[in-house]
Every structure is written in C-alpha cells, then in structure tokens.
Coordinates of C-alpha atoms in Angstrom, one line a residue:
Chain A
M22 CA 147.0 66.6 94.9
F23 CA 146.1 69.0 91.9
E24 CA 147.1 72.5 91.7
L25 CA 145.1 75.4 90.0
L26 CA 147.4 78.2 88.6
G27 CA 150.2 77.2 91.0
I28 CA 147.8 77.7 93.9
P29 CA 147.5 74.8 96.4
P30 CA 143.7 73.8 96.6
Q31 CA 143.6 74.1 100.3
A32 CA 144.6 77.8 100.1
L33 CA 142.2 78.5 97.2
F34 CA 139.2 76.7 98.8
G35 CA 140.0 77.9 102.3
Q36 CA 140.0 81.6 101.0
L37 CA 136.8 80.9 99.1
L38 CA 135.1 79.7 102.0
L39 CA 136.3 82.7 104.1
G40 CA 135.2 84.9 101.3
L41 CA 131.7 83.1 101.4
I42 CA 131.5 83.5 105.0
N43 CA 132.5 87.3 104.8
G44 CA 130.1 87.6 101.9
A45 CA 127.3 86.1 104.1
F46 CA 127.8 88.8 106.7
Y47 CA 128.1 91.6 104.0
A48 CA 124.7 90.3 102.5
M49 CA 122.8 90.2 105.8
L50 CA 124.0 93.5 106.8
S51 CA 123.5 95.4 103.6
L52 CA 120.2 94.0 103.3
G53 CA 119.2 95.7 106.7
L54 CA 120.6 98.8 105.4
A55 CA 118.8 98.7 102.1
V56 CA 115.4 98.1 103.8
I57 CA 115.9 100.9 106.2
F58 CA 117.3 103.2 103.5
G59 CA 114.5 102.5 101.3
M60 CA 111.7 103.2 103.9
L61 CA 113.3 105.9 106.1
N62 CA 115.5 107.7 103.7
V63 CA 118.2 107.4 106.3
I64 CA 121.5 105.8 105.9
N65 CA 121.8 103.9 109.1
F66 CA 125.5 104.3 110.3
T67 CA 124.6 102.8 113.6
H68 CA 124.2 99.5 111.8
G69 CA 127.8 98.2 112.7
A70 CA 127.1 99.0 116.5
Q71 CA 123.7 97.1 116.3
Y72 CA 125.6 94.3 114.8
M73 CA 128.1 94.3 117.7
M74 CA 125.0 94.7 120.2
G75 CA 123.6 91.5 118.7
A76 CA 126.8 89.7 119.4
F77 CA 127.2 91.2 122.9
A78 CA 123.6 90.4 123.7
A79 CA 124.4 86.6 122.9
W80 CA 127.5 86.8 124.8
L81 CA 126.0 88.4 127.9
M82 CA 123.1 86.0 127.7
L83 CA 125.6 83.0 127.8
T84 CA 127.8 84.3 130.6
I85 CA 125.5 85.9 132.8
L86 CA 122.2 84.0 132.3
D87 CA 123.4 80.8 130.9
I88 CA 121.2 81.1 127.8
P89 CA 122.5 79.0 125.1
F90 CA 123.5 80.2 121.7
W91 CA 120.2 78.8 119.8
V92 CA 118.0 80.6 122.2
A93 CA 120.1 83.8 121.8
L94 CA 120.0 83.5 118.2
V95 CA 116.3 84.3 118.5
L96 CA 116.2 86.5 121.7
A97 CA 119.2 88.8 121.1
P98 CA 117.8 90.3 117.7
I99 CA 114.4 90.9 119.3
V100 CA 116.0 92.7 122.2
V101 CA 118.2 94.8 119.9
G102 CA 115.3 95.3 117.6
L103 CA 113.3 96.8 120.2
F104 CA 116.3 99.1 121.0
G105 CA 116.1 100.1 117.3
V106 CA 112.2 100.7 117.8
V107 CA 112.8 103.0 120.7
L108 CA 115.7 104.7 118.7
E109 CA 113.3 105.4 115.9
K110 CA 110.5 106.6 118.2
V111 CA 112.6 109.0 120.2
M112 CA 115.3 110.2 117.7
L113 CA 115.2 109.3 114.1
K114 CA 111.5 110.2 113.5
R115 CA 112.3 113.8 114.3
I116 CA 114.8 114.1 111.4
Y117 CA 112.9 112.6 108.3
H118 CA 112.0 115.9 106.8
L119 CA 115.5 117.2 107.1
D120 CA 118.6 116.7 104.7
H121 CA 120.3 113.2 104.6
L122 CA 123.3 114.8 106.3
Y123 CA 121.3 114.9 109.5
G124 CA 120.6 111.5 109.5
F125 CA 124.1 110.6 108.8
L126 CA 125.2 112.8 111.7
L127 CA 122.7 111.3 114.2
T128 CA 123.4 107.6 113.4
F129 CA 127.1 108.2 113.0
G130 CA 127.0 109.9 116.3
L131 CA 124.9 107.2 118.0
A132 CA 127.4 104.4 116.8
L133 CA 130.3 106.4 118.3
V134 CA 128.4 106.6 121.6
I135 CA 127.3 103.0 121.7
E136 CA 130.7 101.5 120.9
G137 CA 132.4 104.1 123.4
L138 CA 130.0 102.8 126.0
F139 CA 130.7 99.3 125.3
Q140 CA 134.5 99.8 125.1
W141 CA 134.2 101.6 128.5
K142 CA 132.4 98.9 130.1
W143 CA 134.1 95.8 128.5
G144 CA 137.3 97.2 127.1
S145 CA 138.3 96.5 123.6
S146 CA 140.2 93.2 123.6
G147 CA 137.1 91.3 123.1
A148 CA 136.0 87.9 124.5
P149 CA 135.6 84.5 123.0
Y150 CA 132.4 82.8 122.3
P151 CA 132.4 79.1 122.1
S152 CA 131.2 77.4 118.8
P153 CA 127.8 76.1 119.2
I154 CA 128.6 73.4 116.7
P155 CA 132.4 72.4 117.2
G156 CA 134.1 69.9 114.8
G157 CA 134.2 69.8 111.0
T158 CA 134.5 67.7 108.0
N159 CA 137.5 67.0 105.7
L160 CA 136.2 67.2 102.2
G161 CA 139.5 65.8 100.9
F162 CA 140.6 69.2 99.2
M163 CA 139.9 71.4 102.3
F164 CA 138.7 71.2 106.0
L165 CA 135.2 72.6 106.6
P166 CA 134.3 73.6 110.2
T167 CA 130.7 72.7 110.6
Y168 CA 129.7 76.0 112.3
R169 CA 131.1 78.0 109.2
G170 CA 129.1 75.9 106.9
F171 CA 126.0 76.4 109.0
V172 CA 126.5 80.3 108.8
V173 CA 126.8 80.4 105.1
V174 CA 123.5 78.3 104.9
A175 CA 121.8 80.2 107.6
A176 CA 122.7 83.7 106.0
L177 CA 121.4 82.3 102.7
V178 CA 118.0 81.4 104.3
I179 CA 117.7 84.8 106.1
C180 CA 118.6 86.6 103.0
L181 CA 115.8 84.6 101.1
V182 CA 113.2 84.8 103.7
T183 CA 113.6 88.6 104.0
W184 CA 113.6 89.0 100.1
Y185 CA 110.4 86.8 100.1
G186 CA 108.8 88.8 102.9
I187 CA 109.4 92.1 101.0
E188 CA 108.7 91.0 97.5
R189 CA 106.0 88.5 98.0
T190 CA 103.7 89.2 101.0
R191 CA 101.1 91.8 101.8
L192 CA 103.2 93.6 104.4
G193 CA 106.0 93.7 102.0
A194 CA 103.8 95.3 99.4
Y195 CA 102.9 98.0 101.9
L196 CA 106.6 98.5 102.5
R197 CA 107.4 98.8 98.8
A198 CA 104.5 101.1 98.1
A199 CA 105.2 103.3 101.2
T200 CA 108.8 103.5 99.9
E201 CA 107.5 105.0 96.7
N202 CA 104.7 107.1 97.9
P203 CA 104.2 107.2 101.7
T204 CA 101.5 109.8 101.5
L205 CA 99.2 108.0 99.3
V206 CA 99.7 104.9 101.3
R207 CA 98.8 106.7 104.3
A208 CA 95.6 107.9 102.7
F209 CA 94.6 104.4 101.9
G210 CA 94.3 104.0 105.7
I211 CA 97.8 102.4 106.5
N212 CA 99.4 103.7 109.6
V213 CA 102.8 104.6 107.7
P214 CA 104.6 106.1 110.8
R215 CA 104.1 102.7 112.6
L216 CA 105.2 101.0 109.4
I217 CA 108.4 103.0 109.4
T218 CA 109.1 102.1 113.1
L219 CA 108.5 98.5 112.4
T220 CA 110.8 98.5 109.4
Y221 CA 113.6 100.2 111.4
G222 CA 113.2 97.6 114.2
L223 CA 113.3 94.7 111.6
G224 CA 116.5 96.2 109.9
V225 CA 118.3 96.7 113.2
G226 CA 117.2 93.1 114.4
L227 CA 118.7 91.6 111.2
A228 CA 121.9 93.4 111.9
A229 CA 121.8 92.0 115.5
L230 CA 121.1 88.4 114.1
A231 CA 124.2 88.8 111.9
G232 CA 126.0 89.7 115.0
V233 CA 125.1 86.6 116.9
L234 CA 126.0 84.6 114.0
A235 CA 129.4 86.1 114.1
A236 CA 130.1 85.9 117.7
P237 CA 131.5 82.2 117.6
I238 CA 133.5 83.1 114.6
Q239 CA 135.0 86.4 115.6
Q240 CA 135.9 87.8 119.0
V241 CA 132.9 89.6 120.6
S242 CA 134.3 93.2 120.9
A243 CA 133.1 96.8 121.1
L244 CA 134.5 97.5 117.7
M245 CA 133.7 94.5 115.8
G246 CA 131.1 96.4 113.8
T247 CA 133.3 99.5 112.6
N248 CA 135.5 97.8 110.1
L249 CA 132.9 95.5 108.8
V250 CA 130.2 98.4 108.2
L251 CA 132.7 100.3 106.1
V252 CA 132.9 97.5 103.7
V253 CA 129.1 96.9 103.8
F254 CA 128.6 100.6 102.8
A255 CA 130.7 99.9 99.7
V256 CA 128.7 96.7 99.2
V257 CA 125.5 98.8 99.2
V258 CA 126.7 101.5 96.9
I259 CA 127.9 98.7 94.4
G260 CA 124.6 96.9 94.6
G261 CA 122.5 99.9 94.4
M262 CA 120.9 101.8 97.3
G263 CA 117.5 100.2 98.2
S264 CA 117.6 97.2 96.1
I265 CA 116.9 94.0 98.0
M266 CA 118.2 91.4 95.6
G267 CA 121.1 93.7 94.6
S268 CA 122.3 93.5 98.3
I269 CA 122.1 89.8 98.6
V270 CA 123.9 89.1 95.2
T271 CA 126.5 91.9 95.8
G272 CA 127.2 90.8 99.4
F273 CA 128.1 87.2 98.5
G274 CA 129.7 88.1 95.3
L275 CA 132.0 90.7 96.8
G276 CA 133.0 88.3 99.6
L277 CA 134.1 85.8 96.9
V278 CA 135.9 88.5 95.1
E279 CA 137.7 89.5 98.1
G280 CA 138.5 85.7 98.9
L281 CA 140.0 85.3 95.5
T282 CA 142.1 88.4 95.6
K283 CA 143.6 87.1 98.9
V284 CA 144.7 84.0 97.0
F285 CA 146.1 85.7 93.8
Y286 CA 147.2 89.2 94.8
P287 CA 147.1 89.4 98.8
P288 CA 148.1 92.9 99.1
A289 CA 145.0 94.2 97.2
S290 CA 142.5 92.2 99.2
N291 CA 141.8 95.1 101.7
T292 CA 141.1 97.5 98.7
V293 CA 139.6 95.3 96.1
I294 CA 136.0 96.2 97.2
F295 CA 136.5 99.9 97.0
V296 CA 138.2 99.5 93.7
V297 CA 135.1 97.8 92.5
M298 CA 132.9 100.4 94.1
A299 CA 135.0 103.1 92.1
I300 CA 134.6 101.3 88.9
V301 CA 130.8 100.4 89.3
L302 CA 130.3 104.1 90.1
L303 CA 132.0 105.3 87.0
V304 CA 129.9 102.9 84.8
K305 CA 126.6 102.6 86.6
P306 CA 126.1 105.4 89.1
A307 CA 123.1 103.9 90.7
G308 CA 124.7 100.8 91.4
L309 CA 124.4 97.2 89.8
F310 CA 120.8 96.7 90.8
G311 CA 119.9 100.2 91.5
Q312 CA 117.2 102.3 89.8
T313 CA 117.5 105.9 89.5
K314 CA 114.6 107.5 91.3
Chain B
M32 CA 84.1 134.4 109.4
P33 CA 80.5 133.7 108.3
W34 CA 80.7 130.0 108.4
C35 CA 81.3 130.0 112.2
R36 CA 78.0 131.9 112.7
K37 CA 76.2 129.6 110.3
S38 CA 77.2 126.4 112.2
R39 CA 76.3 128.0 115.5
Q40 CA 72.8 129.0 114.2
S41 CA 71.9 125.5 113.2
S42 CA 72.3 124.0 116.8
K43 CA 68.7 124.6 117.9
P44 CA 67.1 121.9 120.2
M45 CA 65.2 118.9 118.3
S46 CA 62.8 116.2 119.2
V47 CA 64.0 112.7 119.1
P48 CA 62.0 111.7 115.7
V49 CA 62.9 115.1 114.0
M50 CA 66.5 114.3 114.9
A51 CA 66.5 110.9 113.4
E52 CA 65.0 112.3 110.2
A53 CA 67.6 115.0 110.3
L54 CA 70.3 112.4 110.6
L55 CA 69.1 110.4 107.5
K56 CA 68.9 113.7 105.4
A57 CA 72.1 114.9 106.9
P58 CA 74.8 115.2 104.2
L59 CA 77.3 112.5 104.2
L60 CA 80.1 115.0 103.9
K61 CA 79.9 118.6 104.9
V62 CA 82.6 121.2 104.4
D63 CA 82.4 124.4 106.4
G64 CA 84.9 127.3 106.1
L65 CA 87.7 125.0 105.1
Q66 CA 91.0 126.8 104.8
A67 CA 94.3 125.1 103.8
W68 CA 98.0 126.1 103.4
Y69 CA 101.0 124.8 101.5
G70 CA 104.0 126.2 103.4
E71 CA 103.4 130.1 103.4
S72 CA 100.8 130.0 100.5
H73 CA 97.2 130.2 101.6
I74 CA 95.3 128.1 99.1
L75 CA 91.8 127.6 100.5
H76 CA 90.0 130.7 101.9
G77 CA 86.9 129.2 103.4
V78 CA 85.3 126.5 101.2
D79 CA 81.7 125.4 101.9
F80 CA 79.8 122.6 100.1
E81 CA 78.1 119.2 101.2
I82 CA 77.1 116.1 99.6
G83 CA 74.3 113.9 100.2
H84 CA 74.4 110.1 100.4
G85 CA 74.4 108.5 97.0
E86 CA 74.9 111.9 95.3
L87 CA 77.5 112.6 92.5
V88 CA 78.9 116.2 92.8
T89 CA 81.6 117.9 91.0
L90 CA 84.2 120.6 91.9
L91 CA 84.6 122.7 88.8
G92 CA 86.9 125.6 88.3
R93 CA 90.0 126.8 86.5
N94 CA 93.5 125.7 87.1
G95 CA 94.7 126.9 90.6
A96 CA 91.1 127.4 92.0
G97 CA 91.8 125.0 94.8
K98 CA 89.8 121.9 93.7
T99 CA 92.6 119.4 94.1
T100 CA 93.6 121.0 97.4
T101 CA 90.1 120.7 98.4
L102 CA 90.1 116.9 97.9
K103 CA 93.4 116.7 99.7
S104 CA 92.2 118.6 102.7
V105 CA 89.2 116.5 103.0
M106 CA 91.6 113.7 102.9
G107 CA 94.2 115.1 105.4
I108 CA 97.2 115.3 103.2
V109 CA 97.8 119.0 103.1
E110 CA 100.3 120.5 105.5
K111 CA 97.9 122.8 107.4
R112 CA 94.2 123.2 107.4
S113 CA 91.3 124.7 109.5
G114 CA 87.7 124.9 109.4
S115 CA 85.2 122.0 109.6
V116 CA 84.9 118.8 107.5
T117 CA 82.5 116.4 108.8
F118 CA 81.9 112.8 107.5
E119 CA 78.8 111.0 108.8
G120 CA 78.7 113.7 111.5
R121 CA 82.4 112.9 112.6
Q122 CA 84.8 115.8 112.4
L123 CA 88.0 115.1 110.1
V124 CA 90.0 118.3 110.7
G125 CA 92.8 117.4 113.2
H126 CA 93.0 113.6 112.2
P127 CA 95.7 112.0 110.0
S128 CA 94.9 110.7 106.7
N129 CA 95.2 107.0 107.7
E130 CA 92.4 107.5 110.3
I131 CA 90.2 109.4 107.7
A132 CA 90.4 106.6 105.3
R133 CA 89.6 104.2 107.8
L134 CA 86.1 106.0 108.3
G135 CA 85.2 105.3 104.7
I136 CA 86.6 107.8 102.4
A137 CA 88.7 106.7 99.4
Y138 CA 90.9 108.8 97.4
C139 CA 91.9 108.6 93.7
P140 CA 94.7 111.1 93.1
E141 CA 95.1 113.2 89.9
E142 CA 98.6 111.8 89.2
R143 CA 96.9 108.3 89.6
G144 CA 99.6 107.2 92.1
I145 CA 100.2 103.6 90.6
F146 CA 103.1 102.1 92.4
S147 CA 106.0 100.9 89.9
S148 CA 107.2 98.3 92.4
L149 CA 103.9 96.6 92.5
N150 CA 102.1 94.7 89.8
V151 CA 98.5 95.4 88.8
E152 CA 96.9 92.9 91.1
E153 CA 99.1 94.0 94.1
N154 CA 98.2 97.6 93.4
L155 CA 94.7 96.4 93.4
L156 CA 95.0 94.7 96.7
L157 CA 97.0 97.5 98.3
P158 CA 94.3 99.7 99.9
P159 CA 93.1 97.7 103.0
V160 CA 89.4 97.0 103.4
V161 CA 87.9 99.6 105.7
K162 CA 84.2 98.6 105.8
P163 CA 82.3 95.6 104.8
G164 CA 80.3 95.8 101.4
G165 CA 83.2 96.7 99.1
M166 CA 83.6 95.1 95.8
S167 CA 85.5 91.8 95.3
L168 CA 88.3 91.4 93.1
A169 CA 86.2 89.4 90.7
E170 CA 83.7 92.2 90.5
I171 CA 86.4 94.7 89.8
Y172 CA 87.9 92.5 87.1
Q173 CA 84.4 92.2 85.6
L174 CA 84.3 96.1 85.5
F175 CA 87.9 96.4 84.1
P176 CA 88.5 93.4 82.0
N177 CA 91.8 95.0 80.8
L178 CA 93.1 94.9 84.3
E179 CA 92.5 91.1 84.7
E180 CA 94.5 90.2 81.4
R181 CA 97.3 92.3 82.6
K182 CA 97.3 91.5 86.4
R183 CA 100.9 90.3 86.5
S184 CA 102.3 93.5 84.6
Q185 CA 104.2 96.0 86.5
G186 CA 101.6 98.8 87.4
T187 CA 103.2 101.6 85.6
K188 CA 103.6 99.6 82.2
L189 CA 100.0 100.1 81.7
S190 CA 98.6 102.6 79.2
G191 CA 97.4 105.9 80.7
G192 CA 93.7 104.8 80.4
E193 CA 94.5 101.6 82.1
Q194 CA 96.3 103.2 84.9
Q195 CA 93.3 105.5 85.4
M196 CA 91.0 102.4 85.6
L197 CA 93.5 100.7 88.1
A198 CA 93.5 103.9 90.1
I199 CA 89.7 103.8 90.4
G200 CA 89.4 99.9 90.6
R201 CA 91.9 99.9 93.5
I202 CA 89.6 102.0 95.8
L203 CA 86.4 100.0 95.1
R204 CA 87.6 97.0 97.3
T205 CA 87.8 99.1 100.3
G206 CA 84.1 99.3 101.1
A207 CA 84.4 103.3 101.5
P208 CA 81.1 104.8 100.5
L209 CA 82.6 108.0 99.7
L210 CA 85.0 108.4 96.5
L211 CA 87.1 111.3 96.0
L212 CA 88.2 111.3 92.2
D213 CA 90.6 114.0 91.0
E214 CA 90.4 114.5 87.2
P215 CA 90.0 110.8 86.2
T216 CA 89.7 111.9 82.4
E217 CA 92.7 114.1 82.4
G218 CA 94.9 113.4 79.2
L219 CA 92.9 110.5 78.1
A220 CA 91.6 109.8 74.4
P221 CA 87.8 110.5 74.0
V222 CA 86.9 106.9 73.8
I223 CA 88.4 106.1 77.2
V224 CA 86.7 109.3 78.7
Q225 CA 83.5 107.8 77.5
R226 CA 84.3 104.6 79.2
I227 CA 85.3 106.3 82.5
G228 CA 81.9 108.1 82.3
E229 CA 80.0 104.9 82.1
I230 CA 82.0 103.5 84.9
I231 CA 81.3 106.6 87.2
R232 CA 77.7 106.1 86.5
E233 CA 77.7 102.6 87.3
L234 CA 79.4 103.3 90.5
K235 CA 76.6 106.0 91.3
S236 CA 74.0 103.3 90.7
R237 CA 75.9 100.9 93.0
G238 CA 75.3 103.5 95.7
F239 CA 78.6 105.2 95.9
T240 CA 78.8 108.9 96.8
I241 CA 81.2 110.4 94.6
L242 CA 83.0 113.8 94.8
L243 CA 84.5 114.4 91.5
V244 CA 86.9 117.2 90.5
E245 CA 86.8 117.9 86.7
Q246 CA 88.2 120.5 84.3
N247 CA 86.3 118.7 81.4
F248 CA 83.0 120.6 82.1
H249 CA 81.1 118.6 79.2
F250 CA 82.1 115.3 80.8
A251 CA 81.1 116.5 84.3
A252 CA 77.6 117.5 83.1
T253 CA 76.9 114.1 81.7
V254 CA 77.5 112.3 85.0
A255 CA 76.8 114.6 87.9
D256 CA 73.8 115.6 90.1
R257 CA 75.2 119.1 91.0
H258 CA 78.3 121.2 90.3
Y259 CA 80.0 123.5 92.7
V260 CA 82.1 126.1 91.0
M261 CA 85.4 127.3 92.7
E262 CA 87.3 130.3 92.2
D263 CA 90.5 131.6 94.2
G264 CA 90.0 129.1 96.9
R265 CA 86.3 129.4 97.6
V266 CA 83.2 127.9 96.2
V267 CA 81.3 130.8 94.6
D268 CA 78.4 129.0 93.0
M269 CA 76.4 125.8 92.9
I270 CA 74.3 124.8 89.7
A271 CA 72.2 121.6 89.3
S272 CA 72.9 119.5 86.2
A273 CA 69.2 120.2 85.2
D274 CA 69.9 123.9 85.2
V275 CA 73.2 123.8 83.3
Q276 CA 71.5 124.9 79.9
Q277 CA 70.0 128.0 81.4
N278 CA 73.3 128.8 83.1
I279 CA 75.8 128.0 80.2
G280 CA 76.9 131.6 79.7
K281 CA 77.6 131.9 83.4
L282 CA 79.5 128.7 83.5
Q283 CA 81.6 129.6 80.5
A284 CA 82.5 132.8 82.2
Y285 CA 83.5 130.9 85.5
L286 CA 85.7 128.4 83.6
G287 CA 87.0 130.7 81.0
V288 CA 86.1 128.5 78.1

C-alpha cells in the first residue's frame, strides 16, 4: 500500500470520512440556525437541544411504538418542528422587539431546561440506536460503513433542497424579502408573523432531522447536542450569519479541516475550528459569505 | 373632536334606491379624524380627506407635514393610530397591514423598498395578487421595457429611475384598485420625472385610483384632479387642479416655494 506524507491511507481516509460526516451535521445544523437568524433575528441556542430531541423522538418511536427508522426520519422532525411552532407562538414572538441578548437568554435557558428534563428522565449515559443499514464496503484503501455514506449523501441532498427552497421558490422569495424588510412585505398582504412561525418550525425540524440521522452513529443521549452546537456556532460565525450557501460550504469544509487536523496534528483537532474562527473574524468580520447589513 | 360629530350627522335614514346611488357615489377611500403616533411623538392630529373611484388626488405640503405618515397610517404600518379610515365602506383602523393590502390597497414607499436579495423579476412577482383584474407581467414589461431587459439583475443594481419603475410596476400585478404612491419623482432626472408622469396618467386612464404624495408641486399639477394641502399633521385646504392658477399665491405660501 501507498503512503502519503508518512500517513497510512486507512488513517487519512478514515479521518476524512469522519470529517465529512461531522461536516454534514455542521452544515445541516448551521443551515437551520442561519434560516432562523435571518428571519427572526434570534440566535437559536435551543438548536442543540432540538437536535437531541429529534434523535430521542426517533429512539422513543422505535423502542415504544416499534416505528422503524425510515418512518421516524419523516415523523420525528415533524413532531419536533411542531414543538418549535408552539415555542415560537408562546415565547419567542414576545421578544423580537427586544435586544438580541433576550433571545439568547431565552433560547439558552430553554436548552438547559429541555436537556435537564431529558437527563432526569433517561439519564445521561445514552442509549444505542441500531443502524438501519448495517454492513459496509471495502474500498481497498478504506472501509466505508454503508450508513455513514448514506448520511453524507442525505445531508448533501437536505442542504441542497433547503438552498433551492430558499433561493429559487416563491415561498423562499417571501422569506428573503421578509428578512430584509418585514414591514413592507406585510404591507403587500403577506402574513409575516405566520411566515416567521413557519420558518422557526422548519429550522427546528431541520435540527431534528439531523438528530434522527445522528442517532445510529452516536449514542442517543440528553447532552448529545451541547458539544456539537458549540462548534456549529463557530461554523455559523465563520460562514457568515444568515448566509445559506455559506453555512453549507463552511459546514462541510470545516468538518474536513477538523478531520485533516486529526491526522496531521491530533492535539489541535478540538481547537482548530475556533482558531479558524478567530482568523476569519480578524480578516473578514462579517464571515466568509456574510454581507454587512 | 369635530370629525366625530360630522360622521354621526351623516347617518340619517335612506330609501333603498337612494342608498344604492349613495354607494356608487361614495368615496373609495374616506379618512376621518385620523391621528397617528410614532412612539411618543404625535404626528397626525386629525386628517380628513376622501378619494372617489378613479380619481387621482395628491397630498401636498412641506417636509414633516405628515404626508408620508398619512399614507402609512392608511396602510396600517404606523405604531399607533386612531380615527377612521374606510375603504369601500370597510373600516381599516384596527386591522394589520397584511389584511388591509388584501382588501385592495397597494403601497409604493418613498424609499422604494426594492429587495436586494431578489432579482428584478422576483421583485415584480413578490406582492401576491389580491383581486382579479390586475396587470399581467407581460403588460407591466410593456409599460416598463427597461425592466424586462434587466429582469435577472439584482433589484438594487438598477438606476434610481428604474428602481422607481420597479417599485410602481410591482404593485400593478396585484389587482388592487387603490395605489398609494409616496414621492415617486424624488431625486430623479427631469426626463425620468416626465416618464413617470406619463405612466401615472396611463394608470389613471386604466381606472386605477391613486393617492399621490408629492413635494414637486409642478409635477403634481400636471397629473392630479385635486390637491389636499397638509400642514402640521392636518389637511388645511383642498384645491382642484382647474383652480390652481387662481390659487397659485396661496399654494406657494403653503408650500414655502
């Protein structure tokens, strides 16, 4: 077998795949954050908890109701998305006119409460979720578990569908216009408050969808979203707040950067994204794809 | 408050044919004792005026007289308002702007409000159709050929004149019979102002009812049927276009030109 820079290819490609998978989750989660921030002007710190709720919903559906993975993949995001709709109607809509800080406090507090409740009910050790597509393929230079390959492709499709929906459809045009000037869009006869509720529901549903996809890879546990969401916020900052394509490209890109760091300088792998964030903020404060408002 | 008494006096009983005739003659938009506030500042102190079907009426007045606020109050996008605004007999005060738009009122703001994240055609297609009988996209492109040439351009990359035409063109698709135009000639070159004048006359001939806010009185005089003069948040005078020459001195005093 060949070697690259003294690194065995199994290690290199293995880490690249891991990076790609992490990147897929970064992309899906930062996409939802970007959509929500653009429309609501709220940084949704509950995103990680909602991702966890997606995984839990799938796990509960499987263990209690015997609902298979593929059905849960559709059902769990709808259930968690509806929970988001209620959250928006009951709480979030009351704070739009206030400073960003209140949105932060509310969504951060909600995340703590939700994760606390799940931890109290199901503990924090986590439960396994069986892989819906077991097995894998030996590609010669590495072993590719089928489900992981599926996750990368599914995440790409989800990201592109979301991008298309926002950039190329009528509803997306309403969303983009309302992000810029909600007052005028409303004066054209569009029910902007309902559009905002819908956007939040969709963003939360997207987080839950990522959670369902993550369930067979990770342990389903109350705190599975907390660590991930920290990195995702860094991804959003690097990509540029509110940029859709920025979130997708940065998400996958940073996953790969992280994977490569694990190969070449493992001690830095946990911090590399934050180093990138610091550099980007110094050079381009609005983020790689961001526009200064 | 005089407007309260006025509206109560008019409610005497009518026979059915008289009522039908009254409905036909009734103004499309009637504003009675309209007051509006931005935060703590009281901007409109009882505005009264009306517009008949197919009429083109201007609001004239100096900066800060309350013309733009009047349009915004009709549209329902000021923080707080009171008094009465009726459109086709329906009360608008107390309703949110999206419901008011759905009744058939279209608004073209002073700052034009072209969306930078939308291209020209997306900007044109943005306002939903609220009533049948609006203009088709093809008709709008016929009226504004420049817009068709640049339909894939980012909305805010157009020249000021083109952006104004986009802002006007955008609300013609909706089928709304009443157009509120806020200073469509502001900051534009004379030749473009002339073109916008032609377009506004064309819209009137197509049956649109238009409420136009203008600083440029000479422009307003060439297009409108009547002019309401505003001062300090009230309508203080009404002058028909035919009587403008006799009243030129008075108008100049009002407008400070």
